[in-house]
Amino acid sequence: MFMLTPPTGVFQHAKKLFLSEQAGQLQEFARKNVANALSMANMVMGLCSILCSLNGHHYAACWLLLVGYLLDLADGAVARQLNACSALGAQLDDFADFTTFGIATALLLQAHGLLDGILVIFYVMAVFTRLCFYSSGIPFMYRGLPCPYASAILACTSLLTGANVLVLRITAVLMILFMVDHGFYPHDKVLESQAWKKIVYAGGVVMVLCSSFPSACVYYLIWSVSYILFPAALWSCKV
């Protein structure tokens, strides 16, 4: 009795087709979720910063916020570049921002008393308000200072002053006023704009990974303060 066996080439062709389909599905999954992964990484930085603050690791808590700052600037650019913007991605970005630039940043204020606790609550609520009223209704514009810049300024100030409580309080109050103010700020498409802005971003990465903290803090302070002082002249998408 003879058994009919399919040609080996048919099996090989089917195997290649299956593997190519699997590879295509993986590529599509990666394309849709790489920006979400950056947002999740930003949230992880915020959670780690919270744990560091609660355990007295002040230096690490501030440094993690600067890493979150870089991740936040990257996730939107990556999503738009890969045409992977989604409602889920927007929600993940907001949750990550609230965790990192709201709760984690507010803990730098070291709330040991009633007044400090009230300031922490006001800071977190200012970030919450800023995220809720993120859109200005004008294309490529924000209403109120984006919270990553406020966080970077507060983290750098904390590192440079040795966590001086008075200086941190004053800085936090100023950042709250900037965030709840209805002034307009340009959409900070640093990675989708002129070459010099991409160089600024690359410099920020190098500073976090390779530089000593005083020079890195000065770099991030200049970067963030310039966005507040010269938003249209330097950081507008049209510049």
Tab-separated table of C-alpha atoms in Angstrom:
chain	number	residue	atom	x	y	z
A	1	MET	CA	0.000	0.000	0.000
A	2	PHE	CA	1.468	3.321	-1.032
A	3	MET	CA	1.097	6.582	0.942
A	4	LEU	CA	1.057	9.866	-0.890
A	5	THR	CA	3.397	12.425	0.685
A	6	PRO	CA	3.291	16.081	-0.282
A	7	PRO	CA	6.414	17.480	-1.850
A	8	THR	CA	8.959	18.908	0.580
A	9	GLY	CA	8.845	22.219	-1.242
A	10	VAL	CA	5.208	22.744	-0.256
A	11	PHE	CA	6.082	22.437	3.438
A	12	GLN	CA	8.998	24.825	3.073
A	13	HIS	CA	6.865	27.358	1.244
A	14	ALA	CA	4.141	27.131	3.915
A	15	LYS	CA	6.738	27.495	6.670
A	16	LYS	CA	8.251	30.580	5.058
A	17	LEU	CA	4.808	32.095	4.574
A	18	PHE	CA	3.892	31.461	8.202
A	19	LEU	CA	7.159	32.923	9.476
A	20	SER	CA	6.816	35.979	7.259
A	21	GLU	CA	3.284	36.571	8.558
A	22	GLN	CA	4.507	36.223	12.137
A	23	ALA	CA	7.349	38.648	11.480
A	24	GLY	CA	4.943	41.121	9.896
A	25	GLN	CA	2.621	40.924	12.899
A	26	LEU	CA	5.524	41.475	15.298
A	27	GLN	CA	6.737	44.466	13.293
A	28	GLU	CA	3.253	45.971	13.279
A	29	PHE	CA	2.899	45.387	17.026
A	30	ALA	CA	6.276	47.045	17.636
A	31	ARG	CA	5.372	49.992	15.400
A	32	LYS	CA	2.135	50.609	17.269
A	33	ASN	CA	3.590	50.226	20.758
A	34	VAL	CA	7.135	51.600	20.757
A	35	ALA	CA	5.865	55.068	21.724
A	36	ASN	CA	3.675	53.503	24.414
A	37	ALA	CA	6.762	51.715	25.724
A	38	LEU	CA	8.513	55.087	26.045
A	39	SER	CA	5.537	56.452	28.001
A	40	MET	CA	5.620	53.406	30.274
A	41	ALA	CA	9.355	53.903	30.758
A	42	ASN	CA	8.636	57.504	31.734
A	43	MET	CA	6.121	56.264	34.318
A	44	VAL	CA	8.655	53.763	35.659
A	45	MET	CA	11.156	56.612	36.082
A	46	GLY	CA	8.534	58.514	38.062
A	47	LEU	CA	7.707	55.535	40.279
A	48	CYS	CA	11.414	54.882	40.918
A	49	SER	CA	11.880	58.567	41.755
A	50	ILE	CA	9.008	58.341	44.254
A	51	LEU	CA	10.639	55.335	45.925
A	52	CYS	CA	13.993	57.139	46.029
A	53	SER	CA	12.432	60.216	47.642
A	54	LEU	CA	10.630	58.107	50.242
A	55	ASN	CA	13.903	56.356	51.100
A	56	GLY	CA	16.007	59.515	51.238
A	57	HIS	CA	17.916	59.021	47.984
A	58	HIS	CA	17.604	62.638	46.924
A	59	TYR	CA	20.225	62.649	44.167
A	60	ALA	CA	18.779	59.601	42.391
A	61	ALA	CA	15.209	60.929	42.669
A	62	CYS	CA	16.151	64.125	40.828
A	63	TRP	CA	18.237	62.330	38.224
A	64	LEU	CA	15.367	59.975	37.368
A	65	LEU	CA	13.108	62.973	36.743
A	66	LEU	CA	15.551	64.278	34.141
A	67	VAL	CA	15.506	60.885	32.412
A	68	GLY	CA	11.705	61.058	32.432
A	69	TYR	CA	11.950	64.532	30.887
A	70	LEU	CA	13.883	63.105	27.922
A	71	LEU	CA	11.501	60.172	27.519
A	72	ASP	CA	8.490	62.483	27.501
A	73	LEU	CA	9.952	64.611	24.729
A	74	ALA	CA	10.631	61.469	22.697
A	75	ASP	CA	7.385	59.495	22.957
A	76	GLY	CA	5.184	61.918	21.013
A	77	ALA	CA	7.793	62.381	18.307
A	78	VAL	CA	8.182	58.624	17.885
A	79	ALA	CA	4.398	58.100	17.739
A	80	ARG	CA	3.993	60.729	15.018
A	81	GLN	CA	7.011	59.494	13.059
A	82	LEU	CA	5.648	55.930	13.033
A	83	ASN	CA	2.057	57.070	12.479
A	84	ALA	CA	1.108	55.278	15.699
A	85	CYS	CA	-0.825	57.973	17.569
A	86	SER	CA	-3.790	56.558	19.477
A	87	ALA	CA	-6.206	57.320	22.299
A	88	LEU	CA	-4.447	54.709	24.426
A	89	GLY	CA	-1.097	56.375	23.802
A	90	ALA	CA	-2.480	59.777	24.811
A	91	GLN	CA	-3.862	58.340	28.063
A	92	LEU	CA	-0.613	56.546	28.865
A	93	ASP	CA	1.294	59.766	28.257
A	94	ASP	CA	-0.973	61.717	30.624
A	95	PHE	CA	-0.744	59.070	33.362
A	96	ALA	CA	3.032	58.948	32.997
A	97	ASP	CA	3.302	62.750	33.114
A	98	PHE	CA	1.110	62.948	36.205
A	99	THR	CA	3.192	60.281	37.952
A	100	THR	CA	6.609	61.649	37.035
A	101	PHE	CA	6.100	65.396	36.773
A	102	GLY	CA	3.304	65.615	39.327
A	103	ILE	CA	3.628	63.241	42.267
A	104	ALA	CA	7.328	62.372	41.970
A	105	THR	CA	8.359	66.004	41.457
A	106	ALA	CA	6.186	67.242	44.326
A	107	LEU	CA	7.929	64.837	46.712
A	108	LEU	CA	11.166	66.772	46.165
A	109	LEU	CA	9.612	69.483	48.339
A	110	GLN	CA	10.051	67.295	51.435
A	111	ALA	CA	6.719	67.888	53.122
A	112	HIS	CA	7.565	67.660	56.831
A	113	GLY	CA	4.962	70.141	58.025
A	114	LEU	CA	1.460	71.389	57.325
A	115	LEU	CA	2.495	74.270	55.039
A	116	ASP	CA	4.858	72.052	53.051
A	117	GLY	CA	2.100	69.477	52.714
A	118	ILE	CA	-0.293	72.108	51.385
A	119	LEU	CA	2.343	73.230	48.877
A	120	VAL	CA	2.817	69.633	47.702
A	121	ILE	CA	-0.953	69.266	47.215
A	122	PHE	CA	-1.119	72.548	45.299
A	123	TYR	CA	1.773	71.481	43.101
A	124	VAL	CA	0.164	68.131	42.239
A	125	MET	CA	-3.179	69.835	41.561
A	126	ALA	CA	-1.455	72.397	39.320
A	127	VAL	CA	0.033	69.559	37.245
A	128	PHE	CA	-3.358	67.850	37.144
A	129	THR	CA	-5.021	71.064	35.971
A	130	ARG	CA	-2.307	71.630	33.405
A	131	LEU	CA	-2.787	68.152	31.945
A	132	CYS	CA	-6.589	68.474	31.891
A	133	PHE	CA	-6.467	71.789	30.017
A	134	TYR	CA	-3.499	70.817	27.867
A	135	SER	CA	-5.040	71.924	24.566
A	136	SER	CA	-5.290	75.627	23.837
A	137	GLY	CA	-7.524	75.343	20.772
A	138	ILE	CA	-4.721	76.868	18.720
A	139	PRO	CA	-2.677	74.479	16.562
A	140	PHE	CA	0.801	73.698	17.927
A	141	MET	CA	0.223	75.656	21.128
A	142	TYR	CA	-0.098	74.737	24.810
A	143	ARG	CA	-1.978	76.714	27.444
A	144	GLY	CA	0.153	76.989	30.567
A	145	LEU	CA	3.740	75.855	31.091
A	146	PRO	CA	4.186	72.141	30.227
A	147	CYS	CA	4.853	70.262	33.448
A	148	PRO	CA	8.070	68.492	32.269
A	149	TYR	CA	9.826	71.872	32.141
A	150	ALA	CA	8.608	72.784	35.619
A	151	SER	CA	9.809	69.406	36.875
A	152	ALA	CA	13.256	69.783	35.292
A	153	ILE	CA	13.683	73.235	36.824
A	154	LEU	CA	12.647	72.016	40.264
A	155	ALA	CA	14.896	68.924	40.069
A	156	CYS	CA	17.937	70.942	38.930
A	157	THR	CA	17.318	73.611	41.554
A	158	SER	CA	17.110	70.924	44.207
A	159	LEU	CA	20.408	69.368	43.130
A	160	LEU	CA	22.298	72.649	42.778
A	161	THR	CA	21.149	74.040	46.142
A	162	GLY	CA	21.500	70.820	48.103
A	163	ALA	CA	17.717	70.602	48.498
A	164	ASN	CA	17.483	73.991	50.190
A	165	VAL	CA	13.901	74.056	51.456
A	166	LEU	CA	13.340	77.811	51.090
A	167	VAL	CA	14.650	77.922	47.515
A	168	LEU	CA	12.589	74.862	46.606
A	169	ARG	CA	9.426	76.435	48.025
A	170	ILE	CA	9.926	79.633	46.053
A	171	THR	CA	10.714	77.713	42.860
A	172	ALA	CA	7.673	75.454	43.329
A	173	VAL	CA	5.352	78.450	43.794
A	174	LEU	CA	6.703	80.040	40.619
A	175	MET	CA	6.243	76.810	38.665
A	176	ILE	CA	2.656	76.487	39.947
A	177	LEU	CA	1.880	80.013	38.749
A	178	PHE	CA	3.394	79.313	35.328
A	179	MET	CA	1.464	76.044	34.951
A	180	VAL	CA	-1.949	77.440	35.878
A	181	ASP	CA	-1.440	80.634	33.924
A	182	HIS	CA	-3.336	80.829	30.617
A	183	GLY	CA	-0.302	82.033	28.700
A	184	PHE	CA	0.521	80.255	25.450
A	185	TYR	CA	3.598	78.111	24.885
A	186	PRO	CA	4.662	76.513	21.598
A	187	HIS	CA	4.423	72.787	21.027
A	188	ASP	CA	7.930	71.589	21.881
A	189	LYS	CA	8.589	69.321	18.893
A	190	VAL	CA	12.290	69.217	19.683
A	191	LEU	CA	12.922	66.009	17.718
A	192	GLU	CA	10.815	67.093	14.754
A	193	SER	CA	12.181	70.575	14.251
A	194	GLN	CA	15.453	72.242	13.307
A	195	ALA	CA	18.760	70.423	13.597
A	196	TRP	CA	19.978	72.618	16.471
A	197	LYS	CA	17.032	71.523	18.620
A	198	LYS	CA	17.885	67.884	18.000
A	199	ILE	CA	21.456	68.705	19.041
A	200	VAL	CA	20.119	70.254	22.251
A	201	TYR	CA	18.203	67.035	22.942
A	202	ALA	CA	21.255	64.881	22.168
A	203	GLY	CA	23.270	67.079	24.511
A	204	GLY	CA	20.705	66.430	27.231
A	205	VAL	CA	21.106	62.667	26.748
A	206	VAL	CA	24.900	62.958	26.934
A	207	MET	CA	24.665	65.116	30.055
A	208	VAL	CA	22.469	62.603	31.870
A	209	LEU	CA	24.593	59.605	30.908
A	210	CYS	CA	28.119	60.965	30.987
A	211	SER	CA	28.363	64.320	32.746
A	212	SER	CA	28.725	65.329	36.382
A	213	PHE	CA	25.526	66.599	37.923
A	214	PRO	CA	26.460	70.349	38.297
A	215	SER	CA	27.113	70.814	34.577
A	216	ALA	CA	24.085	68.668	33.657
A	217	CYS	CA	21.841	70.691	35.961
A	218	VAL	CA	23.048	73.981	34.491
A	219	TYR	CA	22.417	72.591	31.002
A	220	TYR	CA	18.849	71.559	31.807
A	221	LEU	CA	18.156	74.812	33.644
A	222	ILE	CA	19.242	76.871	30.636
A	223	TRP	CA	17.177	74.644	28.346
A	224	SER	CA	14.018	74.843	30.456
A	225	VAL	CA	14.278	78.501	31.449
A	226	SER	CA	14.866	79.507	27.823
A	227	TYR	CA	11.567	77.800	26.973
A	228	ILE	CA	9.816	79.966	29.581
A	229	LEU	CA	11.534	83.234	28.700
A	230	PHE	CA	11.732	82.919	24.911
A	231	PRO	CA	8.985	80.471	23.891
A	232	ALA	CA	8.149	81.972	20.508
A	233	ALA	CA	11.600	83.333	19.675
A	234	LEU	CA	13.413	80.011	20.253
A	235	TRP	CA	11.055	77.083	20.594
A	236	SER	CA	8.218	77.745	18.191
A	237	CYS	CA	7.805	75.079	15.487
A	238	LYS	CA	7.947	77.857	12.917
A	239	VAL	CA	11.336	79.136	14.055
